[in-house]
Coordinates of C-alpha atoms in Angstrom, one line a residue:
M1 CA 20.4 -13.1 23.0
D2 CA 21.4 -9.8 21.4
T3 CA 19.1 -6.8 21.3
L4 CA 18.2 -7.2 17.6
A5 CA 17.2 -10.8 18.2
Q6 CA 15.1 -9.8 21.2
L7 CA 13.4 -7.1 19.1
S8 CA 12.7 -9.6 16.4
R9 CA 11.4 -12.2 18.8
L10 CA 9.0 -9.7 20.3
G11 CA 7.5 -9.0 16.8
L12 CA 8.9 -5.5 16.1
F13 CA 9.5 -6.3 12.4
E14 CA 6.0 -7.7 11.8
A15 CA 3.9 -5.4 14.0
K16 CA 1.6 -2.7 12.7
V17 CA 0.4 -0.3 15.4
P18 CA -0.9 3.2 15.8
R19 CA 1.4 6.2 15.8
Y20 CA -0.5 7.4 18.9
T21 CA -0.7 11.1 17.9
S22 CA -4.1 10.8 19.7
Y23 CA -5.9 8.3 22.0
P24 CA -7.9 6.7 20.9
P25 CA -6.4 6.8 17.3
A26 CA -8.5 8.6 14.6
T27 CA -9.3 5.1 13.2
K28 CA -11.6 4.8 16.2
F29 CA -13.5 8.0 15.6
S30 CA -17.3 7.6 14.9
N31 CA -20.2 9.6 13.5
D32 CA -21.5 10.2 17.1
V33 CA -19.8 13.6 17.3
N34 CA -21.6 16.3 15.3
G35 CA -21.8 20.1 15.1
S36 CA -24.1 20.3 18.1
I37 CA -21.6 18.5 20.3
F38 CA -18.7 20.6 18.9
G39 CA -20.7 23.7 19.8
D40 CA -21.3 22.5 23.4
W41 CA -17.6 21.8 23.8
I42 CA -16.7 25.2 22.5
G43 CA -19.1 26.9 24.9
S44 CA -17.7 25.0 27.9
I45 CA -14.2 26.5 27.4
R46 CA -13.3 28.4 30.6
P47 CA -13.0 32.2 30.3
G48 CA -9.4 33.2 30.1
T49 CA -8.2 29.9 28.6
K50 CA -5.4 30.0 26.1
I51 CA -6.1 27.8 23.1
S52 CA -4.3 26.6 19.9
L53 CA -5.6 26.9 16.4
Y54 CA -4.8 24.7 13.4
L55 CA -5.7 25.7 9.9
H56 CA -5.7 23.1 7.1
V57 CA -5.1 24.1 3.5
P58 CA -5.8 20.9 1.5
F59 CA -4.2 21.8 -1.8
C60 CA -0.9 21.1 -3.6
R61 CA 0.4 22.2 -7.0
R62 CA 1.6 18.6 -7.4
L63 CA 0.8 15.5 -5.5
C64 CA 3.8 13.7 -4.1
W65 CA 3.4 9.9 -4.4
F66 CA 4.7 9.2 -0.9
C67 CA 2.2 11.4 0.9
A68 CA -0.8 10.0 2.7
C69 CA -2.2 13.4 3.8
R70 CA -5.7 14.6 2.9
T71 CA -4.8 16.8 -0.1
Q72 CA -5.9 17.5 -3.7
G73 CA -4.0 18.9 -6.7
V74 CA -4.9 22.3 -8.2
R75 CA -3.7 24.0 -11.3
S76 CA -5.3 27.5 -10.7
D77 CA -6.0 29.8 -7.8
E78 CA -9.8 29.8 -8.3
P79 CA -10.6 26.8 -6.1
V80 CA -8.1 27.9 -3.5
Q81 CA -9.6 31.4 -3.3
A82 CA -13.1 29.9 -2.9
Y83 CA -11.8 27.6 -0.2
I84 CA -10.2 30.5 1.7
E85 CA -13.4 32.4 1.6
T86 CA -15.2 29.5 3.1
L87 CA -12.4 29.1 5.7
K88 CA -12.8 32.7 6.7
S89 CA -16.5 32.1 7.3
E90 CA -15.7 29.1 9.5
I91 CA -13.2 31.2 11.4
R92 CA -15.8 33.9 12.1
M93 CA -18.4 31.3 13.0
V94 CA -16.2 29.5 15.5
A95 CA -14.8 32.7 17.0
A96 CA -18.3 34.0 17.7
M97 CA -19.0 30.8 19.8
L98 CA -16.0 31.3 22.1
P99 CA -16.5 32.5 25.7
D100 CA -15.0 35.8 26.7
D101 CA -11.2 36.3 27.3
V102 CA -10.2 33.2 25.3
A103 CA -6.9 33.9 23.6
V104 CA -4.8 32.1 21.0
S105 CA -1.3 31.2 22.1
R106 CA -0.5 28.9 19.1
L107 CA -1.4 29.1 15.4
H108 CA -0.3 26.6 12.9
W109 CA -1.0 26.5 9.1
G110 CA -0.7 23.0 7.6
G111 CA -1.6 21.1 4.6
G112 CA -1.3 20.3 1.8
T113 CA 0.7 23.3 0.9
P114 CA -0.2 26.5 2.8
T115 CA 2.5 28.4 0.9
L116 CA 0.7 28.0 -2.4
L117 CA -1.5 30.9 -1.2
G118 CA -0.6 34.1 -2.9
P119 CA 0.6 37.1 -0.8
D120 CA -2.8 38.7 -0.8
M121 CA -4.5 35.5 0.3
I122 CA -2.0 35.1 3.1
T123 CA -2.5 38.7 4.3
D124 CA -6.3 38.4 4.1
L125 CA -6.5 35.1 5.9
A126 CA -4.2 36.2 8.8
K127 CA -6.1 39.5 9.1
T128 CA -9.4 37.6 9.5
I129 CA -7.9 35.4 12.2
W130 CA -6.5 38.2 14.3
E131 CA -9.6 40.3 13.9
V132 CA -11.8 37.8 15.6
F133 CA -9.4 35.7 17.8
P134 CA -7.7 37.6 20.6
Q135 CA -3.9 36.9 20.8
A136 CA -2.1 35.8 23.9
D137 CA 1.2 37.6 24.5
L138 CA 3.7 36.6 21.9
P139 CA 1.8 33.8 20.2
E140 CA 3.7 31.1 18.3
F141 CA 2.7 31.2 14.6
S142 CA 4.1 28.4 12.6
V143 CA 3.7 27.5 8.9
E144 CA 4.5 24.4 6.8
I145 CA 6.6 25.6 3.9
D146 CA 7.3 23.8 0.6
P147 CA 10.6 25.2 -0.7
N148 CA 9.3 24.6 -4.3
E149 CA 6.3 26.8 -3.5
I150 CA 7.7 29.9 -1.8
D151 CA 9.1 33.2 -3.0
D152 CA 10.1 36.6 -1.5
A153 CA 6.6 38.1 -1.8
R154 CA 5.0 35.2 0.1
L155 CA 7.8 35.1 2.7
D156 CA 7.3 38.8 3.3
A157 CA 3.5 38.4 3.7
L158 CA 3.9 35.5 6.1
V159 CA 6.4 37.4 8.3
A160 CA 4.2 40.5 8.2
A161 CA 1.3 38.3 9.3
G162 CA 3.2 37.2 12.4
M163 CA 4.9 33.9 11.4
N164 CA 7.8 33.3 13.8
R165 CA 8.4 29.5 13.2
A166 CA 8.7 27.6 10.0
S167 CA 8.6 23.9 9.2
I168 CA 10.2 22.7 6.0
G169 CA 9.6 19.3 4.4
V170 CA 12.8 17.7 3.1
Q171 CA 12.0 13.9 2.9
D172 CA 15.3 13.0 1.1
F173 CA 17.9 14.9 -0.9
D174 CA 18.8 12.0 -3.2
P175 CA 17.7 12.8 -6.8
E176 CA 16.9 9.2 -7.6
I177 CA 14.8 8.6 -4.5
Q178 CA 13.0 12.0 -5.2
K179 CA 12.0 10.7 -8.6
I180 CA 10.6 7.5 -7.2
I181 CA 8.5 9.3 -4.6
G182 CA 7.4 12.1 -6.9
R183 CA 9.0 14.9 -4.9
I184 CA 11.7 16.8 -6.8
Q185 CA 13.3 19.3 -4.4
S186 CA 16.9 20.1 -4.8
Y187 CA 19.3 21.0 -1.9
D188 CA 19.8 24.5 -3.5
V189 CA 16.1 25.2 -3.6
T190 CA 15.8 24.1 0.1
R191 CA 18.8 26.2 1.1
E192 CA 17.4 29.2 -0.6
A193 CA 14.1 28.9 1.3
V194 CA 16.1 28.5 4.6
D195 CA 18.2 31.6 3.8
G196 CA 15.1 33.6 3.0
L197 CA 13.5 32.7 6.3
R198 CA 16.6 33.5 8.3
A199 CA 17.2 36.8 6.4
R200 CA 13.7 37.8 7.7
G201 CA 14.4 37.0 11.3
I202 CA 12.8 33.5 11.4
H203 CA 15.4 31.5 13.4
S204 CA 13.0 28.9 14.7
L205 CA 13.2 26.3 12.0
N206 CA 11.8 22.7 11.9
A207 CA 12.6 20.1 9.2
D208 CA 11.1 16.7 8.3
I209 CA 13.1 13.9 6.8
L210 CA 11.9 10.3 6.1
Y211 CA 13.5 6.9 6.5
G212 CA 12.1 3.7 4.9
L213 CA 11.8 5.3 1.4
P214 CA 12.3 3.2 -1.7
D215 CA 15.9 2.5 -2.6
Q216 CA 17.2 4.1 0.6
N217 CA 20.3 2.6 2.1
K218 CA 22.6 3.7 4.9
E219 CA 24.9 5.6 2.7
R220 CA 22.2 7.6 1.0
M221 CA 20.5 8.2 4.3
A222 CA 23.7 9.5 5.9
E223 CA 24.3 11.8 2.9
S224 CA 20.8 13.3 3.1
V225 CA 21.1 13.7 6.9
Q226 CA 24.4 15.5 6.6
M227 CA 23.1 17.8 3.9
L228 CA 20.1 18.6 6.2
M229 CA 22.4 19.3 9.2
S230 CA 24.3 21.8 7.1
L231 CA 21.2 23.9 7.1
S232 CA 21.2 23.8 11.0
P233 CA 17.5 23.4 11.7
D234 CA 16.6 23.8 15.4
R235 CA 14.6 20.6 15.4
V236 CA 14.1 17.6 13.1
A237 CA 11.4 15.1 12.8
L238 CA 12.8 11.7 11.5
Y239 CA 9.6 10.0 10.4
G240 CA 9.2 6.5 9.1
Y241 CA 7.6 6.4 5.7
A242 CA 4.2 4.7 6.0
H243 CA 3.4 2.7 2.9
V244 CA -0.4 2.5 3.0
P245 CA -1.6 2.4 -0.6
W246 CA -5.0 1.1 0.5
M247 CA -5.5 4.5 2.2
A248 CA -3.5 6.7 -0.1
R249 CA -4.0 5.5 -3.6
R250 CA -1.2 7.6 -5.0
Q251 CA 1.3 5.5 -3.1
A252 CA 0.5 2.7 -5.7
M253 CA 3.0 4.6 -7.9
I254 CA 5.8 3.5 -5.6
P255 CA 7.0 -0.1 -6.4
T256 CA 6.7 -2.2 -3.3
E257 CA 9.7 -4.2 -4.1
T258 CA 11.9 -1.1 -3.8
L259 CA 11.0 -0.6 -0.1
P260 CA 13.5 -1.5 2.6
T261 CA 12.7 -4.4 4.8
P262 CA 11.6 -3.7 8.4
Q263 CA 15.1 -4.7 9.6
E264 CA 16.6 -2.3 7.1
R265 CA 14.3 0.4 8.2
L266 CA 15.6 0.1 11.8
E267 CA 19.2 0.3 10.4
L268 CA 18.3 3.5 8.4
F269 CA 16.7 5.1 11.5
D270 CA 19.7 4.2 13.7
A271 CA 22.2 5.5 11.1
A272 CA 20.4 8.9 11.0
R273 CA 19.9 9.0 14.8
K274 CA 23.6 8.6 15.4
L275 CA 24.4 11.4 13.0
F276 CA 22.0 13.8 14.7
V277 CA 23.3 12.9 18.2
W278 CA 26.9 13.3 16.9
D279 CA 26.0 16.8 15.7
G280 CA 24.7 17.8 19.1
Y281 CA 21.0 17.2 18.7
Q282 CA 19.1 15.9 21.7
E283 CA 16.8 12.9 21.2
I284 CA 13.2 13.8 21.7
G285 CA 10.7 11.0 22.0
I286 CA 10.8 8.2 19.4
D287 CA 11.6 10.2 16.3
H288 CA 12.4 13.9 17.0
F289 CA 15.7 15.8 17.6
A290 CA 16.3 19.3 18.9
R291 CA 19.2 21.6 19.5
E292 CA 19.9 22.5 23.1
G293 CA 17.9 25.6 24.1
D294 CA 15.1 24.8 21.6
S295 CA 11.7 24.9 23.3
L296 CA 11.1 21.2 22.5
A297 CA 14.3 20.2 24.2
K298 CA 13.3 22.3 27.2
A299 CA 9.9 20.7 27.3
A300 CA 11.4 17.2 27.2
A301 CA 13.9 18.1 30.1
T302 CA 11.1 19.5 32.3
G303 CA 8.4 16.8 31.7
H304 CA 6.2 19.2 29.6
L305 CA 6.6 17.4 26.3
R306 CA 3.3 16.5 24.7
R307 CA 2.1 14.7 21.5
N308 CA -0.6 15.7 19.1
F309 CA -1.5 15.3 15.4
Q310 CA 1.5 17.3 14.4
G311 CA 3.9 15.0 16.4
Y312 CA 5.8 16.2 19.4
T313 CA 5.1 19.6 20.8
D314 CA 5.7 21.8 23.8
D315 CA 2.1 23.1 23.5
T316 CA 0.3 22.4 26.7
C317 CA -3.0 24.1 25.8
E318 CA -6.0 21.8 26.7
V319 CA -8.0 23.0 23.7
L320 CA -6.9 22.7 20.0
I321 CA -9.4 23.9 17.5
G322 CA -9.0 22.6 13.9
L323 CA -10.3 24.7 11.1
G324 CA -10.7 23.6 7.5
A325 CA -11.5 20.4 5.7
S326 CA -10.6 17.3 7.7
A327 CA -9.1 19.3 10.6
I328 CA -9.3 17.7 14.0
S329 CA -10.1 19.6 17.2
K330 CA -9.3 18.4 20.7
F331 CA -11.2 19.3 23.9
P332 CA -11.1 17.9 27.4
Q333 CA -14.3 16.1 26.4
G334 CA -13.0 14.5 23.2
F335 CA -12.1 14.9 19.6
A336 CA -14.1 16.4 16.7
Q337 CA -13.2 16.2 13.0
N338 CA -14.5 18.4 10.2
A339 CA -15.8 16.7 7.0
P340 CA -12.7 15.3 5.2
A341 CA -13.9 16.0 1.7
T342 CA -13.4 19.6 0.7
A343 CA -16.8 19.7 -1.1
A344 CA -18.7 18.5 1.9
Y345 CA -16.8 20.8 4.2
Q346 CA -17.6 23.9 2.0
K347 CA -21.2 22.9 1.6
A348 CA -21.8 22.9 5.4
I349 CA -19.9 26.1 6.1
R350 CA -21.6 28.0 3.3
A351 CA -25.0 26.9 4.7
G352 CA -24.0 28.5 8.0
Q353 CA -23.5 25.2 9.7
L354 CA -20.5 23.6 11.4
S355 CA -19.0 20.8 9.3
T356 CA -18.2 18.4 12.2
S357 CA -18.7 14.9 10.8
R358 CA -17.0 12.5 13.2
G359 CA -15.0 12.3 16.4
H360 CA -14.9 10.6 19.8
T361 CA -16.3 11.5 23.2
F362 CA -14.0 10.4 26.0
R363 CA -15.6 7.8 28.2
G364 CA -14.6 5.2 30.8
D365 CA -10.9 5.3 31.4
D366 CA -10.0 7.0 28.0
S367 CA -8.3 10.0 29.7
L368 CA -6.3 7.8 32.0
R369 CA -5.1 5.6 29.1
A370 CA -4.4 8.6 26.9
R371 CA -2.1 10.0 29.5
L372 CA -0.3 6.6 30.1
I373 CA 0.3 6.3 26.4
E374 CA 1.4 9.9 26.0
A375 CA 3.9 9.6 28.9
L376 CA 5.5 6.5 27.3
M377 CA 5.6 8.1 23.8
C378 CA 7.1 11.3 25.2
D379 CA 9.2 10.3 28.2
F380 CA 9.5 6.4 28.0
R381 CA 8.3 6.3 31.5
I382 CA 5.1 6.6 33.6
D383 CA 5.3 8.5 36.9
R384 CA 3.3 6.6 39.5
N385 CA 2.6 9.7 41.7
E386 CA 1.3 11.7 38.7
I387 CA -1.1 9.0 37.6
Q388 CA -2.4 8.1 41.1
G389 CA -2.8 11.8 42.0
G390 CA -4.4 12.8 38.7
F391 CA -6.7 9.9 38.2
G392 CA -7.3 8.5 41.6
L393 CA -6.0 5.0 40.9
S394 CA -4.9 2.8 43.7
E395 CA -1.4 1.4 43.8
A396 CA -2.8 -2.1 43.2
E397 CA -4.8 -1.0 40.1
L398 CA -1.8 0.8 38.6
D399 CA 0.5 -2.2 39.3
T400 CA -1.9 -4.5 37.5
L401 CA -1.6 -2.3 34.4
F402 CA 2.1 -2.2 34.7
K403 CA 2.5 -5.9 35.2
D404 CA 0.3 -6.8 32.2
A405 CA 2.4 -4.6 30.0
A406 CA 5.7 -5.9 31.4
A407 CA 4.5 -9.5 30.8
E408 CA 4.2 -8.9 27.1
F409 CA 7.7 -7.5 26.9
P410 CA 9.9 -9.4 29.3
K411 CA 13.3 -7.8 30.1
M412 CA 12.3 -4.7 28.1
T413 CA 10.6 -2.7 30.8
R414 CA 11.2 -1.9 34.5
I415 CA 8.6 -1.5 37.3
S416 CA 9.8 0.5 40.3
P417 CA 8.4 2.4 43.2
D418 CA 8.5 5.5 40.9
G419 CA 6.5 3.9 38.1
F420 CA 7.0 2.1 34.8
E421 CA 9.9 2.6 32.4
I422 CA 10.9 1.4 28.9
L423 CA 14.6 0.4 28.9
S424 CA 16.8 2.3 26.5
E425 CA 17.5 -0.7 24.3
A426 CA 13.8 -1.4 24.0
R427 CA 12.9 2.1 22.7
P428 CA 12.2 0.8 19.2
L429 CA 9.3 -1.1 20.8
T430 CA 7.7 2.0 22.3
R431 CA 4.6 2.1 20.1
M432 CA 4.1 -1.6 20.7
I433 CA 4.5 -1.2 24.5
A434 CA 2.1 1.8 24.4
R435 CA -0.4 -0.5 22.5
S436 CA -0.5 -2.8 25.6
F437 CA -2.1 0.1 27.5
D438 CA -4.7 0.6 24.7
A439 CA -8.1 -0.8 25.6
Y440 CA -9.6 -0.6 22.0
E441 CA -9.6 -3.4 19.5
M442 CA -7.3 -2.8 16.6
K443 CA -7.1 -4.0 13.1
A444 CA -3.4 -4.2 12.1
E445 CA -4.1 -3.3 8.4
G446 CA -5.3 0.1 9.5
H447 CA -1.9 1.2 10.8
S448 CA 1.7 1.5 9.8
S449 CA 4.8 -0.5 10.6
A450 CA 6.0 -0.4 14.2
I451 CA 9.5 0.7 13.0

């Protein structure tokens, strides 16, 4: 039986599973986590700890039909300015709760479209952050940039504020596909944004591109990938488009009949993957690629690759604090999410309260299973010594977990004295194999295609 037939027999083309950017997935969050619990977790951070910050800007000048992010369209700057004032209040509130000597080593602005902020708003927001949050030495400050929503003045403001890494969304360069997904963004506009970043000394550049979009085929995919490679990003995220119109109503604008089949999605991914590898990129996890020497490639080579809500990262901070509407924080004790609706978020913060509305407190063997799944998603293998040493499992207990997973995927995994491994030809099954280590019940309709 050839590999494609084996993948099909094991259900790859029908399965819907979590992306495992967290464990448990956000679909398992509940209302049990509130502002009081968030405050306790903040207060328990050890003095001297380095933390990460994520700021969410939930606005876009236009809403792309393919996007499932928590965003809203705006025509003027008034609601944006009001939101930024609220965000600044939350920044000061949370910073005042931190123990002494806690320093920020990572800062990321996401959205939405952070670059719709005007230069003055960018400067003001960054100033507020650095006035109340101590910086670690040479913190990484990354920003998601929409090439359609950037200019020299905003680039200058971002660089002056300390931005030293940029992430550009591409999705696809084909004009016809761009029309179908509601995202018109020419190659020239994208190249101009890249040139502007590099002219200002920003040489750490990420790019996102999608496979599985409507009317994509291998030829169109290859052309978009080659156009992207001509811009020489340091790392690339090759994400599968998740068609979830029951969650993101705007996706109903995309005709379902134009979407590739699951088998075609795998072919599109493989066509893009081969081009990136041919051009010298190293494969990182299930869907990222990085140039040799990039920090993500170094993390993968040394076993320090991690996975969070932004995808793969070399950030090993044990605390991530999310600020803004819908932002998610991670602590050693669990996850806490702010109110998703902008109005509810702003109401709470303006009343002097935290807006934490849901989350998850780790219990039972959550931390163990989280690490097992993260190891598979990052390294395609689980190190026996790490798990036994870190979680106190006996060899027999760990072997039971391994054997149960291997039984679901015969000839796709390997159990050895060193641990558990996903075979190279079985890597398209990674999310499904990770699911076998997940102790929570799951409704398939709440998740995206496994490929």
